[in-house]
Short mmCIF file of N, CA and C in Angstrom, two decimals:
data_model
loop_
_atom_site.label_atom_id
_atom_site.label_comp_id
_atom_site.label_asym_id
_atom_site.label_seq_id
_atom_site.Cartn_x
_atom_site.Cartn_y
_atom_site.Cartn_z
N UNK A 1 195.24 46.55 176.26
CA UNK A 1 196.09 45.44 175.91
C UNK A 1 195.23 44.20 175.90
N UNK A 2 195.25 43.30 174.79
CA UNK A 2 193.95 42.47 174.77
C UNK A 2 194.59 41.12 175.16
N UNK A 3 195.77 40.88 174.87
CA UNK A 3 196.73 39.41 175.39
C UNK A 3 196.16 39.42 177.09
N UNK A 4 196.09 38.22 177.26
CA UNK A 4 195.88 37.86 178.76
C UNK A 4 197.54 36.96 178.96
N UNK A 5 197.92 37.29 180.30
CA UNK A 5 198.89 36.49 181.32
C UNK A 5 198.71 36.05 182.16
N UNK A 6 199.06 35.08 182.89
CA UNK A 6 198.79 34.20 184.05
C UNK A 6 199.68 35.10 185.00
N UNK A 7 199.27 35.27 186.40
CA UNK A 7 200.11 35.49 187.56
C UNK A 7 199.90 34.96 188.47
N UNK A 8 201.53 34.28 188.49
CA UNK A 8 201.57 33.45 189.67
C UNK A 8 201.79 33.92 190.92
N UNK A 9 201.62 33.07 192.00
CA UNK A 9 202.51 33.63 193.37
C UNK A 9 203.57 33.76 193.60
N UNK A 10 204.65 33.62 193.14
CA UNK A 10 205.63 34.38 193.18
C UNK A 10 205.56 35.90 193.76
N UNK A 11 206.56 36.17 194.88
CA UNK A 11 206.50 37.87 195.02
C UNK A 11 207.14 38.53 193.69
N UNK A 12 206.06 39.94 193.85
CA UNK A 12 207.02 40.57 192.61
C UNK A 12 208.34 41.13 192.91
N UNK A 13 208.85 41.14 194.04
CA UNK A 13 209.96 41.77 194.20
C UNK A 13 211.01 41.02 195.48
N UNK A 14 210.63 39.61 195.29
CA UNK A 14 211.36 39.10 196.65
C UNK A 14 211.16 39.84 197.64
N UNK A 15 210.29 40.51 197.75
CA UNK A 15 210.08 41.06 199.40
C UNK A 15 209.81 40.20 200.66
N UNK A 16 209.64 38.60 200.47
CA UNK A 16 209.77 37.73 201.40
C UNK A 16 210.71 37.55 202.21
N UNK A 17 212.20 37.91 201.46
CA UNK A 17 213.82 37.72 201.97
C UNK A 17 213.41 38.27 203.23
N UNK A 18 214.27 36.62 204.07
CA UNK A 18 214.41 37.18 205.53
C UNK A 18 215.40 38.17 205.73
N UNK A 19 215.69 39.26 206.48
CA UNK A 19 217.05 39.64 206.90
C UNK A 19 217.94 39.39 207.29
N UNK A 20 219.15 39.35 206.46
CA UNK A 20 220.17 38.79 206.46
C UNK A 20 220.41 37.59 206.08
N UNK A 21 219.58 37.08 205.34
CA UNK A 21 218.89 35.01 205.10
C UNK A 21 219.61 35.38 203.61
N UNK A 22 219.82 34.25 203.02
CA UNK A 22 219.38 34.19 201.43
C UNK A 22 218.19 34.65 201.05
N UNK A 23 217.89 35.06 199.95
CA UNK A 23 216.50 34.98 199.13
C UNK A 23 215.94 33.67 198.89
N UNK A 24 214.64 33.53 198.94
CA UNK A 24 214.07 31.99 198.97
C UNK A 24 213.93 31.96 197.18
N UNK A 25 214.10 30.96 196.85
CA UNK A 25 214.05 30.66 195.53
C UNK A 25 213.19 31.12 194.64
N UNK A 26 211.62 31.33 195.56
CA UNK A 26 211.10 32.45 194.42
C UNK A 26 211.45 33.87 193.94
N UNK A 27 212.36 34.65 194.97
CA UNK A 27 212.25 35.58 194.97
C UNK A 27 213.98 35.60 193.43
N UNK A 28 214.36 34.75 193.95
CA UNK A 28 215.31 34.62 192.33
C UNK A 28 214.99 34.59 190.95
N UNK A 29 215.63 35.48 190.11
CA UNK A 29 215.05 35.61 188.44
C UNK A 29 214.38 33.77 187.89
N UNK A 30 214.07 33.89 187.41
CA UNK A 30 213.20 32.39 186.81
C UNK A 30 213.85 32.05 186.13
N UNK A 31 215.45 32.20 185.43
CA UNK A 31 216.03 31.46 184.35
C UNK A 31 217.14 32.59 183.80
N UNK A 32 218.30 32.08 183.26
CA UNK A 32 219.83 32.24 183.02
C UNK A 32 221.07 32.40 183.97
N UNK A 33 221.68 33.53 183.31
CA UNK A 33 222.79 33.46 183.67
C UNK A 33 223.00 34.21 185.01
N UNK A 34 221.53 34.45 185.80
CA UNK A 34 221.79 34.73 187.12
C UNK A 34 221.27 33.65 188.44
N UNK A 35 221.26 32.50 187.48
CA UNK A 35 221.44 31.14 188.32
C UNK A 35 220.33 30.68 188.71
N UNK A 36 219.14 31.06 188.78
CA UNK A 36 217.65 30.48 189.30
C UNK A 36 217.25 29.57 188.34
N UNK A 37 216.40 28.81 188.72
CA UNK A 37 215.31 27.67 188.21
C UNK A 37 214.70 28.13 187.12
N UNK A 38 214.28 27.31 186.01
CA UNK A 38 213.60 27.73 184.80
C UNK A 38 212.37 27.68 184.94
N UNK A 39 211.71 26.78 186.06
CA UNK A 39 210.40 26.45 186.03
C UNK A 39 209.64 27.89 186.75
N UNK A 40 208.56 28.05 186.65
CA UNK A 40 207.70 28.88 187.01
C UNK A 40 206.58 28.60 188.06
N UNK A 41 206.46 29.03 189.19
CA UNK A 41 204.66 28.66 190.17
C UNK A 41 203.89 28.49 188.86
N UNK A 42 203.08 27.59 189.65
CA UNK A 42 201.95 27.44 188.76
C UNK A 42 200.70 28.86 189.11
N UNK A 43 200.00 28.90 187.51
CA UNK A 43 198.95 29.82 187.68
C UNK A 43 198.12 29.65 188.54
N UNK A 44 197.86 31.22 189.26
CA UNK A 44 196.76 31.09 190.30
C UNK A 44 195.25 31.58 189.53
N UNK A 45 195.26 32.79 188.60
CA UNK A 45 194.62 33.56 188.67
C UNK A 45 195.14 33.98 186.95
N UNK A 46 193.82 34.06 186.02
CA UNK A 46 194.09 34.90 184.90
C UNK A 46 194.18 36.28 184.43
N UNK A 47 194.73 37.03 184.41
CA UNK A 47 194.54 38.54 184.16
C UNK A 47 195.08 39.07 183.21
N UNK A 48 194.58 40.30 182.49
CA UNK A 48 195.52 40.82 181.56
C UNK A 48 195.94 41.36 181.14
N UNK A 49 197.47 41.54 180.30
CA UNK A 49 198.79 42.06 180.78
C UNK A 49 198.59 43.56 181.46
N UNK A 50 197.89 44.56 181.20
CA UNK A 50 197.50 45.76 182.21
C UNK A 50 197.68 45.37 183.50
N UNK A 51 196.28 44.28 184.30
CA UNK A 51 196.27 44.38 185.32
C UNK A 51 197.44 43.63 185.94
N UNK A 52 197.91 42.82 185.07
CA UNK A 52 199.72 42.45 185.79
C UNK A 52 200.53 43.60 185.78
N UNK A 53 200.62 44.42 185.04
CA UNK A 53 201.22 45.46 185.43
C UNK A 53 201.16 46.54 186.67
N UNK A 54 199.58 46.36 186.64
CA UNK A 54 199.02 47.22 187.86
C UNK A 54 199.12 46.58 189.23
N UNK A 55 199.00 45.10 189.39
CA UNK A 55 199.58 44.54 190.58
C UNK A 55 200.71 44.78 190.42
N UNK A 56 201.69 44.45 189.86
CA UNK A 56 202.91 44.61 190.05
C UNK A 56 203.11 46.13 190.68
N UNK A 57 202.99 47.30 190.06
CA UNK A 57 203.17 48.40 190.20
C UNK A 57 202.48 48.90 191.64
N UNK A 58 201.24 48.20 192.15
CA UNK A 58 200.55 48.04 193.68
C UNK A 58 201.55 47.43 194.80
N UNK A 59 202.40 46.51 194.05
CA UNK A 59 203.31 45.97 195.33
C UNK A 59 204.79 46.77 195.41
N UNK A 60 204.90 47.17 193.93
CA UNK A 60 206.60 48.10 194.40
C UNK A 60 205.90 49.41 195.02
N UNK A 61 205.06 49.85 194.49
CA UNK A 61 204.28 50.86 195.33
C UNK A 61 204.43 51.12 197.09
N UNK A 62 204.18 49.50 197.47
CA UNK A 62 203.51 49.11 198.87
C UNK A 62 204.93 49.19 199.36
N UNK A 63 205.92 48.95 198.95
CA UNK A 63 207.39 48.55 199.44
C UNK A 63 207.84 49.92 199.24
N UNK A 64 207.75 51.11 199.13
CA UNK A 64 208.42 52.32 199.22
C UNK A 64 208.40 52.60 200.73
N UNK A 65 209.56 53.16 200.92
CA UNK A 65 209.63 53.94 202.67
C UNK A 65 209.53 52.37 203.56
N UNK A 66 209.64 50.88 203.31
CA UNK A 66 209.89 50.43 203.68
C UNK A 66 211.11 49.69 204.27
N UNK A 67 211.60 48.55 204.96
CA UNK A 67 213.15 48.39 205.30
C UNK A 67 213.54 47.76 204.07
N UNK A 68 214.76 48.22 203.67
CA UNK A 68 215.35 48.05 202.26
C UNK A 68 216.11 46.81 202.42
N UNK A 69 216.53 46.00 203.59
CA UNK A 69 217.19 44.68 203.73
C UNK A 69 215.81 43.78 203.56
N UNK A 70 214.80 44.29 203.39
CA UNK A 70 213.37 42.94 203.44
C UNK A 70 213.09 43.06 202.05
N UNK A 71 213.00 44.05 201.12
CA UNK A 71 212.83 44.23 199.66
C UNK A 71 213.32 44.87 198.84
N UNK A 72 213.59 44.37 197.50
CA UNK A 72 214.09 44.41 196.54
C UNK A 72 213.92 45.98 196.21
N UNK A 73 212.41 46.17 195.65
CA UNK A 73 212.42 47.03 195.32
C UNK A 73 212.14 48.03 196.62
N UNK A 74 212.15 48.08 197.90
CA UNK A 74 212.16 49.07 198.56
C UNK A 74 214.01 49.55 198.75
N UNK A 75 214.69 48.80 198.55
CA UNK A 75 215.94 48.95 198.20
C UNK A 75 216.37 49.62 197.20
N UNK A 76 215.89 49.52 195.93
CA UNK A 76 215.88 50.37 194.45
C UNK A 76 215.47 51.25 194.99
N UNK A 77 214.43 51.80 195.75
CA UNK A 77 213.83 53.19 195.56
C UNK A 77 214.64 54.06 196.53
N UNK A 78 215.35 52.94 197.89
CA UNK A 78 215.86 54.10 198.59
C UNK A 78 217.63 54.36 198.47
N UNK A 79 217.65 53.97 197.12
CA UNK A 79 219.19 53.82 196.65
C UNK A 79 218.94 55.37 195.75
N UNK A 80 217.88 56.32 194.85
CA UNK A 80 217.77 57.22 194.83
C UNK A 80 217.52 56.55 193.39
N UNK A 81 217.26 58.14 192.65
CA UNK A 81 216.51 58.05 190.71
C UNK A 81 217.94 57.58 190.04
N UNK A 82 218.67 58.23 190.20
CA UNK A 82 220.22 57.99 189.64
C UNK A 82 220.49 56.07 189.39
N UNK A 83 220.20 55.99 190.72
CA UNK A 83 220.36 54.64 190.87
C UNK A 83 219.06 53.59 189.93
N UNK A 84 217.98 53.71 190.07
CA UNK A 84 217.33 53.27 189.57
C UNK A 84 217.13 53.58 188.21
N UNK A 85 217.35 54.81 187.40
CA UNK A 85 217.69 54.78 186.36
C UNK A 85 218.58 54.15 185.25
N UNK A 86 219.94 53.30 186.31
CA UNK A 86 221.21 52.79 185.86
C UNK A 86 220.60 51.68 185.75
N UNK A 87 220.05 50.92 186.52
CA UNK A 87 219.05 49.52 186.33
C UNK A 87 218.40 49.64 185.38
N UNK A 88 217.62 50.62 185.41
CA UNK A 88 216.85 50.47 183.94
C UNK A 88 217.40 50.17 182.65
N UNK A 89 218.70 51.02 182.91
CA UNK A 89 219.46 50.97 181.67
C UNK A 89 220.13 49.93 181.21
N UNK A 90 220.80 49.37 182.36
CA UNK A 90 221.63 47.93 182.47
C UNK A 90 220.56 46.56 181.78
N UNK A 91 219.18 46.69 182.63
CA UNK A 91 217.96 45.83 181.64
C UNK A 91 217.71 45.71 180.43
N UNK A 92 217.40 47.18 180.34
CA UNK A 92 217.29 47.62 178.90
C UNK A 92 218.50 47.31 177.69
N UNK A 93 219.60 47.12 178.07
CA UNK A 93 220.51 46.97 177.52
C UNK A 93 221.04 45.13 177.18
N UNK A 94 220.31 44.06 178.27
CA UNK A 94 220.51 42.97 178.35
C UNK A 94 218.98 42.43 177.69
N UNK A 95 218.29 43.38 177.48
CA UNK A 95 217.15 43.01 176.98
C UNK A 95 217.88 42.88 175.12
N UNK A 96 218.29 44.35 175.12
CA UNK A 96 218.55 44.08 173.52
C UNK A 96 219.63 43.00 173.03
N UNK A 97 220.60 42.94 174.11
CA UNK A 97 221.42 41.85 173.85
C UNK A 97 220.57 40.20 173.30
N UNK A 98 219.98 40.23 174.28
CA UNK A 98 219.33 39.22 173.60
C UNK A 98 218.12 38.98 172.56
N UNK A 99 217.61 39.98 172.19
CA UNK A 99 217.08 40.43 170.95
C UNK A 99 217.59 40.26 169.60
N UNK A 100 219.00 40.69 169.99
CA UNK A 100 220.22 40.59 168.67
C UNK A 100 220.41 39.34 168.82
N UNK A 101 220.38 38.48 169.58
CA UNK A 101 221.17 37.09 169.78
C UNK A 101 220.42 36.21 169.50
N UNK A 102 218.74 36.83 169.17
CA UNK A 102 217.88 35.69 168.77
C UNK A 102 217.50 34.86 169.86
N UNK A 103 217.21 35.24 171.34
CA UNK A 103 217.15 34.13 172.42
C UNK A 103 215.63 34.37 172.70
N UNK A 104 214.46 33.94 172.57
CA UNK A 104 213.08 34.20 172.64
C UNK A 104 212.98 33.88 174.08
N UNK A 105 213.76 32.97 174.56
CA UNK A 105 213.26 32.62 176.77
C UNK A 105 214.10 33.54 176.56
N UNK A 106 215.36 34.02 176.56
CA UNK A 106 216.01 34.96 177.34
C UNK A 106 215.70 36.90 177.35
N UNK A 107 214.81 36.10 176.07
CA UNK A 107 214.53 37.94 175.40
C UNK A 107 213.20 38.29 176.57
N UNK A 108 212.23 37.06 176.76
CA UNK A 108 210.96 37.30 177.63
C UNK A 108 211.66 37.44 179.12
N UNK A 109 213.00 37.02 179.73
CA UNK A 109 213.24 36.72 181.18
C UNK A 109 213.88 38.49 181.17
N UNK A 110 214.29 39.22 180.15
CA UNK A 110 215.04 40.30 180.02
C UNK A 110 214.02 41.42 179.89
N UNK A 111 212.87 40.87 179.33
CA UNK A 111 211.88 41.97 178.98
C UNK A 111 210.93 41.78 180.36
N UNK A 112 210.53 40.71 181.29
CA UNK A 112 209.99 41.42 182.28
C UNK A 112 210.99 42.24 183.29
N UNK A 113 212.67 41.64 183.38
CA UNK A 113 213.36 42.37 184.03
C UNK A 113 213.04 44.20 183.30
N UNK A 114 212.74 44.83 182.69
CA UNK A 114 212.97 46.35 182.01
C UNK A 114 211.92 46.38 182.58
N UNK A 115 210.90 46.05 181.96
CA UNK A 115 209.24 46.24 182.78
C UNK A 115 209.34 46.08 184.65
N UNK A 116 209.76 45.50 185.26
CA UNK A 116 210.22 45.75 186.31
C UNK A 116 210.24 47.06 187.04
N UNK A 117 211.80 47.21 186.18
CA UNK A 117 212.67 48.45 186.57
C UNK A 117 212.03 49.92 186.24
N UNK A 118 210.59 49.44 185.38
CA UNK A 118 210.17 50.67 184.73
C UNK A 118 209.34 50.91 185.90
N UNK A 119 208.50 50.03 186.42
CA UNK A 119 207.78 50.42 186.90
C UNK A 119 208.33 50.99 188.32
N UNK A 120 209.57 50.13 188.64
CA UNK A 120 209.75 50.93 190.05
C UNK A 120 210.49 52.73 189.72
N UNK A 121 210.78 52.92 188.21
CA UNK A 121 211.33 54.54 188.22
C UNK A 121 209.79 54.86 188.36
N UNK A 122 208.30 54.32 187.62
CA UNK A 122 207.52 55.17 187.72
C UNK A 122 206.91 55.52 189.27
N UNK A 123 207.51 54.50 190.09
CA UNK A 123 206.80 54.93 191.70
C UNK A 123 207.55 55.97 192.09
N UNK A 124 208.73 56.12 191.54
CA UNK A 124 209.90 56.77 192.26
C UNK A 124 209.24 58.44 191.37
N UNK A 125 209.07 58.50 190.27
CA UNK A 125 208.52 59.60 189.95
C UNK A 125 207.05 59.74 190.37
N UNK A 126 206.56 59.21 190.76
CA UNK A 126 205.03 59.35 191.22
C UNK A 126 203.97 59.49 189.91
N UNK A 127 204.30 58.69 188.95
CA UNK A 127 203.92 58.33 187.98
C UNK A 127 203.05 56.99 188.09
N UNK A 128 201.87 56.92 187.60
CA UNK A 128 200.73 55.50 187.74
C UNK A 128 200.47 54.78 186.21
N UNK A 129 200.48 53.43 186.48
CA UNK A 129 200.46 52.89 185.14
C UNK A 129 198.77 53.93 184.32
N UNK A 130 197.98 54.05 184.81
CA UNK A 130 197.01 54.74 184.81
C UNK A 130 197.13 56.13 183.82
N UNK A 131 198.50 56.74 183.86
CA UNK A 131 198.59 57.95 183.02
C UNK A 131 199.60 57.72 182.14
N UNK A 132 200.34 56.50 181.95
CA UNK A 132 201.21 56.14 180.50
C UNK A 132 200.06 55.52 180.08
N UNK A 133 198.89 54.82 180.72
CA UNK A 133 198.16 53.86 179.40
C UNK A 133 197.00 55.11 179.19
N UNK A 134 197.04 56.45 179.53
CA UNK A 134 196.06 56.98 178.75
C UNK A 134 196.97 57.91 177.59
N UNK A 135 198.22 57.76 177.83
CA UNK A 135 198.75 58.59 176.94
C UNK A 135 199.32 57.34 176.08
N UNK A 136 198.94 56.08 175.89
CA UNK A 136 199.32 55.03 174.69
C UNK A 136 197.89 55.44 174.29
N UNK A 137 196.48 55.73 174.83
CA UNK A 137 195.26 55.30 174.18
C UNK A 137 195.15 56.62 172.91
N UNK A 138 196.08 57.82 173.89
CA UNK A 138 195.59 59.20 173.15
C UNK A 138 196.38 58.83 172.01
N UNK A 139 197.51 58.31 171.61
CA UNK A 139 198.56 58.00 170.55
C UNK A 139 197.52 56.85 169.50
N UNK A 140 197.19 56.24 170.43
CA UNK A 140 196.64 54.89 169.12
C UNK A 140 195.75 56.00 168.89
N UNK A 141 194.62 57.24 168.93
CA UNK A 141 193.60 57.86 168.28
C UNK A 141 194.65 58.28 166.73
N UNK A 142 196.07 58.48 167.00
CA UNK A 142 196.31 59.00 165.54
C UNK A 142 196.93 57.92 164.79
N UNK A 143 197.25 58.71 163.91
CA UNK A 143 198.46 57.68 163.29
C UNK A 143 199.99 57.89 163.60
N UNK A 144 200.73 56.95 163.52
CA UNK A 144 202.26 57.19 163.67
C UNK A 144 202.45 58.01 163.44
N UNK A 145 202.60 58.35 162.42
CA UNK A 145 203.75 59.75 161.88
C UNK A 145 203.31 60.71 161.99
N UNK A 146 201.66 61.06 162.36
CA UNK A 146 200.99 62.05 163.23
C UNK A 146 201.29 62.10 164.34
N UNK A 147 201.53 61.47 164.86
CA UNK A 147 201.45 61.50 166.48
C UNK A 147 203.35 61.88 166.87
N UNK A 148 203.94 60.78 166.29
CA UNK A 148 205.67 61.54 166.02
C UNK A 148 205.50 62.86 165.79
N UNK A 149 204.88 63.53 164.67
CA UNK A 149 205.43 64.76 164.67
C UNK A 149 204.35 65.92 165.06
N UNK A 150 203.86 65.10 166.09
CA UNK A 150 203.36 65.76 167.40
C UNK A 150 204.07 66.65 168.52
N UNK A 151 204.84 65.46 168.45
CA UNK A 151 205.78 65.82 169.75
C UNK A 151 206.97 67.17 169.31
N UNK A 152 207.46 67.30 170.34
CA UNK A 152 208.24 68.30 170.45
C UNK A 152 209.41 68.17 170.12
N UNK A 153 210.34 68.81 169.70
CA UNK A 153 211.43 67.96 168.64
C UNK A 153 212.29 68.69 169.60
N UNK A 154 213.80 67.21 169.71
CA UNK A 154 214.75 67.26 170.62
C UNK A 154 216.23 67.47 169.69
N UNK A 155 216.48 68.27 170.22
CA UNK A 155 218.28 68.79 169.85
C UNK A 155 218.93 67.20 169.61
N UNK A 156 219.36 67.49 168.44
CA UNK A 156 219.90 66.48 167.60
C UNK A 156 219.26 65.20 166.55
N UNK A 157 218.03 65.55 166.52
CA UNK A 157 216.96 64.86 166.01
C UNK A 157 216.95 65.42 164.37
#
């Protein structure tokens, strides 16, 4: 992935929340209709978009088997796949909403929420960003419609 992103300090998963406290304002979405601040921490550190993914995916990682009232995502993981799958879906679904609606901040605040949720199903399957980005590298070797009708064809397709 050749785009670079800034990551700030912000936790990736509100894992700061005291128990039983509110969440401190970073740990709240960055903008809409679930009430947080639009502004963003300032950049600490440049990296890119991979290795934001891979920190990210290092800290929901770190929060598994941990107390689920201190983090977000140690909460997602010990709510079970079922559960974290429905998040995904619910994202995924508010992502396209605003896709159709034409909202470019709301489409980016919706698209790291899915990326999120993806990454905490991939801890929960024991899946590493490490083996989806070698199976995007093996796909870019072909072409599309090679590589589609690669795959294994699913009932109702």
């Amino acid at each position: 992935m050749a785009l670079a992103t800034k990551r700030t300090t912000r936790k990736a998963d509100g894992g700061g929340a005291k128990k039983g406290g509110a969440k401190p304002a970073s740990a709240k979405k960055a903008q809409g209709k679930k009430g947080a601040s639009k502004s963003a921490a300032p950049p600490e550190v440049q990296q890119t978009d991979a290795q934001v993914l891979d920190h990210l995916f290092q800290t929901v990682l770190s929060r598994r088997g941990t107390d689920p009232s201190l983090s977000h995502s140690s909460r997602l993981l010990s709510r079970g796949r079922k559960k974290i799958a429905q998040k995904f879906g619910e994202e995924a679904v508010e992502c396209l909403i605003e896709a159709v609606a034409g909202k470019p901040a709301e489409l980016i605040s919706e698209s790291a929420d899915v990326l999120y949720h993806l990454i905490v199903m991939w801890v929960d399957a024991g899946i590493t960003p490490q083996e989806v980005w070698q199976e995007l590298c093996r796909r870019e070797a072909m072409s599309g419609v090679e590589e589609k009708a690669s795959r294994p064809r699913k009932t109702g397709e």
